[in-house]
Amino acid sequence: MIALSTAITLGLGSMFTIQHADAESIKEMQEKTKKIEEQQSGVKLDINRADQDINKLQNQQETVEQQIHRLELAINDSTQKIAEKGIQIEETKEEIEALKAEIIVLKDRIAKRNELLKERAVSLQESGGNVSYLEVLLGSSSFSDFIGRVGAVTTIVEADQEILKQHEIDKKDLEDKQKSVETKLNNLESMRAELENMKSQLTAQKGQKDKLMAQLEEKEDDAHELKMNLKEEEENLAAQASAMKEAINLEKNRLAELEAARKKAAAEEKKRAAEAAAAAAKQSAASAKSSSGSSSSNTPAVTSAPPVSSGQFTRPSAGRVTSQIGSRWNKFHAGIDIAQSGTVPVVAAADGVVIRSYLSSSYGNCIMVSHSIGGQTYTTVYAHLSSRNVGSGQVVAKGQQIGIMGNTGHSFGQHLHFELHKGAWNVSKTNAVNPLNYVSM
Ligand SMILES: [Zn+2]
């Protein structure tokens, strides 16, 4: 029972009663196996789904990675262009500086020209008295003088006009240059602003893609974790399924052994009954022959095993109860004593598994059997046997002979010391119960 129930408990977490397990528990275990198999296929589907999710997430990540790569290229490109524009802007600014220098030169030239004009006017004043050209002309003393004066004035006027014209051309040239360079600077600056705008848009897009990428990676991590958990569940289910298979096999073997033990016990009982009947017939024949002869034979009597009773436990041997459970000689007597002379078979009180079959200095030849009845474990002890018929791990049936009553160990006179424990046997025998409350003697 110990080894068997341990194996089963490991796999199923439930106990099987030795007495009532039978076909029903095998059917139960087969149903459980079916459920486990259903769970296994469910988990397999979940694993497939997780794999598909992982694939999908990896494909999405690849796409996003390509997008990020393209964005990075575009950002690099715009960064380079912005740098180029920066250089051009610097060049243009330098051009403007150069132009400003030129303007200073030109202003200087204009100032010099104005000076020249003033000088001319002064020289005219010196030659003609008043500043006015008209006065110069009106002051002419004769026609030829007038002609001469007109010629001079014309030359002066023409020179003045020439100077003024040059002045205006220079001024216009300067203004044009300034305008075009300023336009160029404006264009460059707006181009640079556009590029910077584009770059910031690209950077924002990349930021979104990076975020998406991180989310996809996290999702993939989750999917991997889910898959790992599912794999673990799959392994657990596989272990459960194989434990269940093992348990079903053990239960089938146990039932087969129990059946064989029952048959053997039945055959033995039949044989013993026949022997007893034959002995009785022989004895009555002998007593008929010599009515005054000795009443009993010299050979020790062979007692038959007690009939198997219908309760949970059957009587372990024939005989008289000579000692009860309780305090005896300042010690706790954990069982009852049953005494009978002759060859007295000792039988298993219920279906069970032999957990110990050994020679003890106190118990003598001793057998312990573990039973599970209605979900409760019991342990029976049969002590002081003269011989043992069963070994540890053997399955025994209720009423099956397991040994012969004896006087081994700490015993004075042939008897069976019988203990019943509700639960496991322990050294302090705290689980001992009165067998007479369970077995009718
Ligand atoms: Zn005893």
PDB file of N, CA, C and O and ligand atoms in Angstrom, residues 328 333 335-337 384 415 417, ligand 1:
ATOM      1  N   ARG A 328      -1.169  -2.460  30.772  1.00  0.00           N
ATOM      2  CA  ARG A 328      -0.819  -3.786  31.273  1.00  0.00           C
ATOM      3  C   ARG A 328       0.613  -3.742  31.745  1.00  0.00           C
ATOM      4  O   ARG A 328       1.494  -3.337  30.983  1.00  0.00           O
ATOM      5  N   HIS A 333      -0.657  -1.760  26.301  1.00  0.00           N
ATOM      6  CA  HIS A 333      -0.799  -2.927  25.435  1.00  0.00           C
ATOM      7  C   HIS A 333      -1.630  -2.473  24.238  1.00  0.00           C
ATOM      8  O   HIS A 333      -2.828  -2.231  24.360  1.00  0.00           O
ATOM      9  N   GLY A 335      -2.677  -3.738  21.529  1.00  0.00           N
ATOM     10  CA  GLY A 335      -3.550  -4.608  20.740  1.00  0.00           C
ATOM     11  C   GLY A 335      -4.237  -5.625  21.616  1.00  0.00           C
ATOM     12  O   GLY A 335      -4.334  -5.450  22.829  1.00  0.00           O
ATOM     13  N   ILE A 336      -4.696  -6.679  20.947  1.00  0.00           N
ATOM     14  CA  ILE A 336      -5.332  -7.766  21.713  1.00  0.00           C
ATOM     15  C   ILE A 336      -4.523  -9.049  21.477  1.00  0.00           C
ATOM     16  O   ILE A 336      -3.811  -9.150  20.473  1.00  0.00           O
ATOM     17  N   ASP A 337      -4.631  -9.985  22.420  1.00  0.00           N
ATOM     18  CA  ASP A 337      -3.978 -11.289  22.253  1.00  0.00           C
ATOM     19  C   ASP A 337      -5.052 -12.338  22.002  1.00  0.00           C
ATOM     20  O   ASP A 337      -6.098 -12.339  22.654  1.00  0.00           O
ATOM     21  N   HIS A 384       4.446 -12.292  16.900  1.00  0.00           N
ATOM     22  CA  HIS A 384       4.838 -13.549  17.554  1.00  0.00           C
ATOM     23  C   HIS A 384       4.555 -14.773  16.692  1.00  0.00           C
ATOM     24  O   HIS A 384       4.401 -15.873  17.212  1.00  0.00           O
ATOM     25  N   HIS A 415       0.488 -17.339  21.075  1.00  0.00           N
ATOM     26  CA  HIS A 415      -0.678 -16.456  20.862  1.00  0.00           C
ATOM     27  C   HIS A 415      -0.393 -15.505  19.704  1.00  0.00           C
ATOM     28  O   HIS A 415       0.757 -15.343  19.282  1.00  0.00           O
ATOM     29  N   HIS A 417      -0.499 -11.655  18.737  1.00  0.00           N
ATOM     30  CA  HIS A 417      -0.676 -10.280  19.208  1.00  0.00           C
ATOM     31  C   HIS A 417      -1.138  -9.474  17.981  1.00  0.00           C
ATOM     32  O   HIS A 417      -0.449  -9.400  16.987  1.00  0.00           O
TER      33      HIS A 417
HETATM   34 ZN    ZN B   1      -0.139  -8.761  23.039  1.00  0.00          ZN
END
